[in-house]
Amino acid sequence: MQDQPFRVIVIGAGPAGLYLARALGAAKIDYVVLERASSAFLERGNHLLIFPHTVRLLHQIGLYDEAKKRSYKLSGKIDMTKSGYVLSDYSMWHLLQERHGYPTLPIQRYDVLEMLYKSIPSREQRIKTGAKAISIKETDQGVEVELEDGTTETGSVVIGADGVHGITKKYIEEAVSKTATESTDTRWLDIPTTSQYCSIYAEGTNTKKIPSGIFYETRDTGRAIQLGADNDMLRVIMYKRLPQQMSGSVSYTAEQMEEFAEALFDMAVAPGVTLGEIWPDFHKHTARLVNQNEGFTKHWHTGRVVITGDASVCTSSVNGLGVNCGLHSAVALANQLQKAVSSLAGNPSTESLREAFARYQHIRGGELQAIYNQAYSSMRQLTWDSWKDWFIDRFLRRWIGSDFLVRKYLNPLICKGQILSYVPFEDVPAPLPWRRTPEASANEDKKSEPLVVGQAQ
Ligand SMILES: Cc1cc2nc3c(=O)[nH]c(=O)nc-3n(C[C@H](O)[C@H](O)[C@H](O)COP(=O)(O)OP(=O)(O)OC[C@H]3O[C@@H](n4cnc5c(N)ncnc54)[C@H](O)[C@@H]3O)c2cc1C
């Protein structure tokens, strides 16, 4: 297989897998994406917050205008108690855009997937749907992935973007447990994935005319609600502490979802409006009750197999950073892979791939540990898990002030966003500088344009 052209097999066509497809294509690396579902974009109802550094990643691959079209404008954030008493009212999203140039875009998961999918050249050949990977084999020469339908895919590297319960991280855990040297590595968190909270996500019609562009967050003991609205639509995520910690993949019935929602009917979703008053306005066929997963995988790679996105680190959705983290990890991985492949005349050896993957984990691991810890605490503070959490959320956070917290944590996190180092482009101008910019700048690209046109690439 060393004699074959370098080929990547991506397992999973979620946001991380599809962004990787674009990134690998831009690096001129051959790839295929395997997705077990019958389509890369099926489910409606789940909303994601795409923060400015991730909007910048969409801009880099030409999807900024498309993302704005599929989104609506956010301006402020209102924190409330269950009675609708306003604890703080802060023009958070407006200030983020002022500082970073890009807006924060609330957008359907469906739209993110469709937009990415439709931007992939030769997508019908590159993205194989109904293709469930069931096992991975790795040698010093390459990899082989067996599919449920009995076929196999061969390549040089497997990237597992197969989510929180995927097979790739299980493969890596087993492979690494056989090598004593790697299993003694204590640099990274090692937290098995479990669920202590469950959530309903849903969208509905804004019949009560809740003001557009505000992100409302209501807190109470063991439960919480986040709601966003534009003139026509409502998007909600509700949280409830589970009676006991759970692990593995769990599905709930429509009756269980109704029961969960009823337990939150008395809570305000916006000043003067309770969940009970608007629950009939939600589209129940797309609403889901799901467990919130939290976990940090210690081992991200072997020599030829590596994980990214939720497969490596998953946080609850409370800070809205999961998909953002996944895309930035995918970009860091693509950068390392592109360097490893482009710096050699032939295919990189297993050892040089292992080094590239280790660099990727080194770049992302530390940052994600901080984000994981922050999201873990935020979930518990929002649901007043202990008297300390209640005190922090109810009083300390208010005394410190939202602007201080955003400047201390969110602005630096956004400034450190990844960027595809080999894809030149021009940022939207912003007062806060980006720590990472493409190595080949847009100006250099413009200068070399006539040469590139004249050459067979
Ligand atoms: C209620 C809720 C709200 C959220 N809100 C936000 C938010 O506001 N902002 C945010 O950033 N994040 C949010 N998240 C988190 C976000 O959805 C995840 O972080 C993100 O989807 C992870 O992307 P991924 O590509 O790593 O994995 P996934 O989205 O899980 O995709 C994995 C893909 O792999 C496929 N797959 C799995 N196994 C196989 C196999 N064996 N063979 C082939 N294909 C396979 C799956 O079918 C799937 O398509 C939220 C999550 C939830 C549950």
XYZ file of C-alpha atoms and ligand atoms in Angstrom:
510
model
C 0.000 0.000 0.000
C 3.032 2.299 0.449
C 3.230 2.344 -3.375
C -0.396 3.486 -3.731
C -1.225 7.233 -3.695
C -1.820 8.588 -0.172
C -5.515 8.144 0.703
C -7.502 9.099 3.790
C -10.606 7.227 4.954
C -12.801 9.506 7.077
C -15.433 7.683 9.135
C -18.457 9.940 9.814
C -20.052 12.744 7.792
C -20.996 14.961 10.734
C -19.761 18.583 10.832
C -16.162 17.516 11.606
C -16.071 14.847 8.867
C -17.518 17.145 6.204
C -15.214 20.041 7.097
C -12.308 17.593 6.872
C -13.496 16.593 3.417
C -13.188 20.216 2.324
C -9.825 20.588 4.051
C -8.362 17.403 2.514
C -9.660 18.407 -0.900
C -7.962 21.804 -0.552
C -4.709 20.014 0.388
C -5.081 17.832 -2.755
C -5.130 14.716 -0.586
C -7.239 11.827 -1.906
C -10.027 10.813 0.495
C -13.371 9.100 0.978
C -15.943 9.784 3.727
C -18.040 6.873 5.042
C -21.411 7.731 6.613
C -23.672 5.069 8.090
C -26.874 7.129 7.666
C -28.704 7.189 4.335
C -27.968 10.918 3.934
C -25.391 13.322 5.323
C -28.196 15.667 6.428
C -31.383 14.138 7.731
C -32.518 15.515 11.052
C -33.979 18.961 11.586
C -34.637 20.584 14.946
C -31.168 20.835 16.523
C -29.607 24.283 16.558
C -25.960 25.150 16.863
C -24.207 28.369 17.779
C -21.338 29.027 15.412
C -18.915 31.416 17.148
C -16.874 34.049 15.235
C -13.682 31.954 14.948
C -15.715 29.143 13.367
C -17.585 31.532 11.079
C -14.072 32.545 10.001
C -13.370 28.891 9.121
C -16.534 28.861 7.008
C -15.361 32.097 5.385
C -12.045 30.480 4.506
C -13.809 27.796 2.467
C -16.220 30.258 0.843
C -19.318 29.585 2.965
C -19.632 32.828 4.958
C -22.429 34.379 2.885
C -24.299 31.082 2.697
C -24.057 30.638 6.496
C -25.388 34.178 7.088
C -28.327 33.482 4.750
C -29.290 30.396 6.747
C -29.013 32.159 10.113
C -30.501 35.161 11.908
C -28.982 38.066 13.795
C -28.171 37.653 17.491
C -27.550 40.747 19.610
C -28.027 40.250 23.371
C -28.152 37.630 26.129
C -30.609 37.760 29.033
C -30.059 35.597 32.124
C -33.182 34.901 34.199
C -34.463 32.938 37.164
C -37.396 30.543 36.675
C -39.891 33.316 37.564
C -38.547 35.487 34.722
C -36.605 37.813 37.017
C -33.773 39.272 34.911
C -30.329 38.752 36.476
C -28.364 40.317 33.622
C -28.953 41.758 30.183
C -25.797 42.013 28.082
C -25.223 42.773 24.392
C -22.866 39.800 24.191
C -23.203 38.796 20.532
C -23.056 42.375 19.315
C -19.829 42.968 21.265
C -18.273 39.707 20.032
C -18.832 40.822 16.449
C -17.449 44.282 17.183
C -14.263 42.739 18.597
C -13.731 39.841 16.156
C -15.270 41.112 12.922
C -17.463 38.025 12.435
C -20.917 37.491 13.957
C -22.016 34.509 16.058
C -24.486 32.596 13.894
C -27.320 30.497 15.317
C -27.902 27.881 12.649
C -29.630 24.524 12.176
C -27.328 21.500 12.320
C -29.134 20.425 9.141
C -28.090 23.664 7.408
C -24.442 23.323 8.495
C -24.327 19.794 7.095
C -26.166 20.596 3.870
C -24.040 23.668 3.230
C -20.774 21.764 3.794
C -21.942 18.748 1.791
C -23.053 20.776 -1.221
C -19.716 22.604 -1.301
C -17.699 19.377 -1.736
C -16.528 18.757 -5.303
C -17.454 15.256 -6.659
C -19.453 14.662 -3.467
C -21.375 11.671 -4.874
C -18.096 9.756 -5.230
C -16.370 11.191 -2.160
C -19.155 10.787 0.428
C -20.518 7.256 0.666
C -23.794 7.110 2.579
C -25.368 3.930 3.951
C -21.741 2.913 4.586
C -21.403 1.766 8.184
C -17.814 1.010 9.208
C -17.628 -2.011 11.499
C -13.910 -2.695 11.916
C -10.481 -1.181 11.288
C -7.255 -3.007 10.434
C -3.886 -1.270 10.481
C -0.465 -2.406 9.259
C 2.808 -0.558 8.745
C 1.784 -0.119 5.116
C -1.777 1.176 5.426
C -5.311 0.706 6.732
C -8.386 -1.295 5.818
C -11.939 -0.502 6.941
C -14.600 -3.196 6.777
C -18.159 -2.061 6.107
C -21.402 -3.651 7.268
C -22.348 -4.525 3.683
C -19.272 -6.776 3.433
C -17.136 -4.413 1.291
C -13.828 -2.879 2.366
C -12.079 0.445 1.849
C -8.299 0.596 1.778
C -6.134 3.628 2.350
C -3.150 5.128 4.153
C -4.877 6.648 7.197
C -8.237 6.439 9.031
C -9.683 9.582 10.592
C -12.515 8.826 12.999
C -14.994 11.703 12.936
C -17.616 9.201 14.018
C -18.917 10.994 17.093
C -19.145 10.216 20.728
C -19.923 6.473 20.491
C -17.889 5.765 17.342
C -15.784 2.680 16.614
C -12.518 4.532 15.923
C -11.833 5.607 19.490
C -12.580 2.056 20.684
C -10.102 0.739 18.119
C -7.429 3.209 19.336
C -8.069 2.390 23.020
C -7.570 -1.319 22.318
C -4.506 -0.772 20.153
C -2.860 1.571 22.659
C -3.603 -0.696 25.620
C -1.285 -3.232 23.967
C 1.680 -0.799 23.941
C 3.022 -0.090 27.436
C 4.919 3.112 26.540
C 1.908 5.084 25.304
C -0.438 3.974 28.060
C 1.837 5.599 30.689
C 1.362 9.044 29.143
C -0.225 11.251 31.840
C -0.423 14.568 29.947
C -4.072 14.308 28.998
C -7.360 13.995 30.817
C -8.830 10.494 30.677
C -12.574 10.798 31.305
C -14.897 8.042 30.054
C -17.969 9.406 28.280
C -21.038 9.541 30.524
C -24.257 11.561 30.779
C -25.456 13.381 33.886
C -27.972 15.570 32.041
C -30.510 15.102 29.292
C -31.963 17.697 26.945
C -34.816 18.382 24.601
C -33.944 20.318 21.498
C -36.832 21.715 19.468
C -37.908 24.476 17.134
C -41.340 26.054 16.787
C -43.373 29.046 15.699
C -42.928 32.347 17.532
C -46.642 32.942 18.174
C -45.989 34.945 21.378
C -43.747 37.340 19.424
C -40.769 36.895 21.750
C -38.267 39.620 20.722
C -35.892 38.520 17.961
C -32.109 38.269 18.432
C -31.996 37.697 22.206
C -30.564 34.514 23.691
C -32.508 33.792 26.897
C -31.060 31.546 29.583
C -33.186 30.438 32.560
C -31.696 28.656 35.536
C -33.043 26.616 38.420
C -32.075 23.670 40.625
C -31.495 20.629 38.388
C -32.983 22.254 35.260
C -32.390 25.056 32.770
C -33.663 26.428 29.459
C -31.908 28.258 26.605
C -34.102 29.934 24.007
C -33.385 31.938 20.870
C -35.980 33.605 18.643
C -36.242 35.445 15.379
C -39.461 37.072 14.151
C -40.959 33.761 12.998
C -39.236 30.894 14.793
C -38.228 29.742 18.281
C -35.315 27.406 19.069
C -34.993 25.869 22.497
C -32.711 23.558 24.452
C -33.970 22.367 27.848
C -31.771 20.672 30.410
C -32.578 18.343 33.286
C -30.298 16.471 35.638
C -30.668 12.701 35.251
C -31.574 10.727 38.385
C -28.353 8.770 37.873
C -25.292 8.909 35.652
C -25.654 6.945 32.398
C -23.263 5.692 29.732
C -23.643 4.399 26.180
C -26.149 5.398 23.547
C -29.713 5.883 24.871
C -32.927 6.590 22.923
C -36.090 8.053 24.405
C -39.731 7.843 23.309
C -42.033 10.752 22.396
C -43.944 10.112 25.666
C -40.756 10.444 27.701
C -40.039 13.719 25.892
C -43.490 15.089 26.785
C -43.032 14.059 30.409
C -39.658 15.826 30.524
C -41.089 19.009 28.982
C -43.991 19.108 31.439
C -41.552 19.134 34.337
C -40.281 22.504 33.048
C -43.631 24.113 32.111
C -43.522 26.561 35.048
C -40.158 28.018 33.998
C -39.946 31.358 32.191
C -38.375 31.200 28.733
C -38.458 35.001 28.291
C -39.755 37.698 30.656
C -43.531 37.134 31.017
C -43.650 33.860 28.990
C -43.413 30.328 30.428
C -42.415 27.140 28.639
C -45.911 25.720 29.244
C -47.399 28.588 27.212
C -45.223 27.997 24.151
C -44.671 24.203 24.222
C -47.713 23.574 21.922
C -46.020 25.839 19.320
C -43.014 23.500 18.942
C -42.770 21.040 16.037
C -42.850 17.739 17.873
C -41.855 15.611 14.866
C -38.383 17.186 14.826
C -37.988 17.680 18.597
C -35.793 15.127 20.410
C -34.970 14.109 23.946
C -31.273 13.160 24.071
C -28.603 12.585 26.694
C -25.884 15.202 27.048
C -22.506 13.463 26.773
C -19.357 14.551 28.565
C -15.982 12.868 28.156
C -12.334 13.376 27.247
C -10.448 10.649 25.384
C -6.833 10.357 26.402
C -5.487 8.522 23.351
C -6.248 10.248 20.061
C -4.137 8.209 17.682
C -1.996 5.251 16.769
C 0.405 5.364 13.791
C -2.262 5.477 11.089
C -5.570 5.959 12.914
C -6.637 9.216 14.572
C -9.835 10.754 15.994
C -11.303 14.234 15.893
C -14.499 16.129 16.842
C -16.794 14.595 19.467
C -14.954 11.286 19.091
C -12.015 12.838 20.973
C -13.695 15.334 23.319
C -17.375 15.934 23.994
C -18.863 18.579 26.244
C -22.471 19.342 27.100
C -24.090 21.876 24.779
C -24.443 24.473 27.533
C -21.646 26.721 26.219
C -22.522 25.921 22.595
C -18.924 25.026 21.790
C -19.055 21.334 20.740
C -19.238 21.727 17.008
C -16.952 24.745 17.157
C -14.285 22.673 18.921
C -14.779 19.824 16.444
C -14.159 22.009 13.404
C -11.047 23.612 14.913
C -9.668 20.157 15.758
C -10.401 18.996 12.210
C -8.467 22.002 10.893
C -5.464 21.399 13.190
C -5.398 17.771 12.040
C -5.676 18.705 8.350
C -2.769 21.161 8.765
C -0.514 18.480 10.231
C -1.501 15.927 7.620
C -0.963 18.381 4.780
C 2.532 19.192 6.136
C 3.414 15.502 6.492
C 2.230 14.657 2.974
C 3.554 17.717 1.142
C 7.031 17.647 2.717
C 7.867 14.249 1.186
C 8.226 12.978 -2.340
C 6.539 9.642 -1.495
C 4.039 8.569 1.159
C 4.845 9.431 4.778
C 5.951 6.489 6.932
C 3.905 5.246 9.883
C 6.382 6.980 12.200
C 6.073 10.377 10.513
C 2.282 10.068 10.567
C 2.390 9.185 14.260
C 4.491 12.311 14.861
C 2.045 14.453 12.863
C -0.884 13.099 14.915
C 1.023 13.670 18.164
C 1.622 17.305 17.142
C -2.086 17.655 16.382
C -3.012 16.333 19.833
C -0.400 18.571 21.419
C -1.863 21.645 19.660
C -5.500 20.870 20.499
C -5.272 18.828 23.712
C -4.335 21.597 26.150
C -6.890 24.035 24.768
C -9.647 21.424 24.819
C -8.854 20.419 28.401
C -9.511 24.018 29.467
C -12.738 24.143 27.410
C -13.870 20.775 28.775
C -13.369 21.893 32.388
C -15.115 25.203 31.743
C -18.134 23.536 30.074
C -18.340 20.968 32.875
C -18.529 23.731 35.501
C -20.914 25.892 33.433
C -23.420 23.022 33.151
C -23.448 22.563 36.917
C -23.532 26.281 37.685
C -26.496 26.824 35.340
C -28.445 24.040 37.062
C -27.335 25.026 40.588
C -25.839 21.610 41.227
C -24.426 22.573 44.651
C -24.679 25.623 46.910
C -21.298 26.727 45.498
C -22.564 26.501 41.915
C -25.709 28.413 42.914
C -23.622 31.130 44.579
C -21.313 31.487 41.569
C -24.178 31.644 39.074
C -26.621 33.693 41.115
C -24.192 36.239 42.642
C -20.476 35.943 41.815
C -20.991 35.966 38.051
C -23.169 39.103 38.400
C -20.630 40.904 40.585
C -17.779 40.084 38.236
C -19.866 41.122 35.240
C -20.450 39.503 31.852
C -18.042 41.768 30.006
C -15.122 40.830 32.248
C -15.870 37.101 31.763
C -16.150 37.453 28.006
C -12.875 39.427 27.816
C -11.061 36.950 30.062
C -12.265 33.658 28.560
C -14.167 33.986 25.301
C -12.214 36.695 23.457
C -8.827 34.906 23.926
C -10.380 31.555 22.935
C -11.779 33.064 19.737
C -8.508 34.863 18.888
C -6.668 31.519 19.134
C -8.963 29.872 16.545
C -7.325 27.516 14.056
C -7.077 28.293 10.349
C -6.158 26.117 7.357
C -2.512 27.112 6.998
C -2.367 26.222 3.276
C -5.526 28.034 2.099
C -4.915 31.750 1.558
C -7.773 34.148 2.261
C -8.531 37.613 3.590
C -10.185 38.058 6.991
C -12.936 40.492 7.770
C -11.056 43.362 9.510
C -11.316 43.276 13.334
C -9.765 45.159 16.259
C -8.676 41.970 18.075
C -5.931 40.255 16.049
C -6.065 36.557 15.114
C -3.212 34.506 16.559
C -3.174 32.222 13.508
C -3.302 33.292 9.885
C -2.689 31.176 6.769
C 1.002 30.783 6.076
C 0.446 31.707 2.444
C -1.215 35.119 2.704
C -3.923 36.274 0.338
C -1.584 38.941 -1.062
C 1.102 36.414 -1.922
C -1.555 34.338 -3.658
C -2.689 37.313 -5.706
C 0.897 38.040 -6.765
C 1.391 34.455 -7.943
C -1.960 34.230 -9.725
C -0.695 34.619 -13.343
C 1.937 31.908 -12.759
C -0.584 29.478 -11.289
C -2.965 29.989 -14.203
C -0.192 29.258 -16.679
C 0.895 26.022 -14.949
C -0.657 22.585 -15.064
C -1.459 21.990 -11.354
C -28.982 19.243 22.157
C -27.629 19.585 21.624
C -27.331 20.902 21.337
C -26.070 21.261 20.843
N -25.808 22.558 20.627
C -24.583 22.931 20.191
C -24.265 24.302 19.931
O -25.069 25.225 20.108
N -23.005 24.599 19.474
C -22.083 23.626 19.295
O -20.960 23.972 18.897
N -22.350 22.325 19.525
C -23.567 21.949 19.972
N -23.834 20.641 20.195
C -22.770 19.649 20.006
C -22.604 19.269 18.551
O -23.821 18.785 18.024
C -21.512 18.193 18.446
O -20.351 18.659 19.099
C -21.157 17.924 16.979
O -22.272 17.413 16.285
C -20.021 16.913 16.868
O -19.681 16.772 15.502
P -18.877 15.482 14.993
O -18.791 15.646 13.526
O -17.651 15.305 15.782
O -19.797 14.237 15.382
P -21.304 13.896 15.021
O -22.083 15.114 14.749
O -21.783 12.996 16.103
O -21.193 13.079 13.665
C -20.679 11.762 13.621
C -21.129 11.124 12.312
O -20.512 9.839 12.208
C -21.464 8.906 11.760
N -21.001 7.566 12.196
C -20.881 7.124 13.469
N -20.433 5.868 13.483
C -20.237 5.494 12.186
C -19.777 4.305 11.568
N -19.429 3.239 12.283
N -19.688 4.284 10.216
C -20.042 5.361 9.462
N -20.508 6.510 10.009
C -20.594 6.575 11.359
C -22.757 9.362 12.390
O -23.897 8.851 11.717
C -22.630 10.886 12.259
O -23.134 11.358 11.032
C -25.081 20.266 20.662
C -25.386 18.920 20.924
C -26.645 18.578 21.412
C -26.951 17.144 21.707
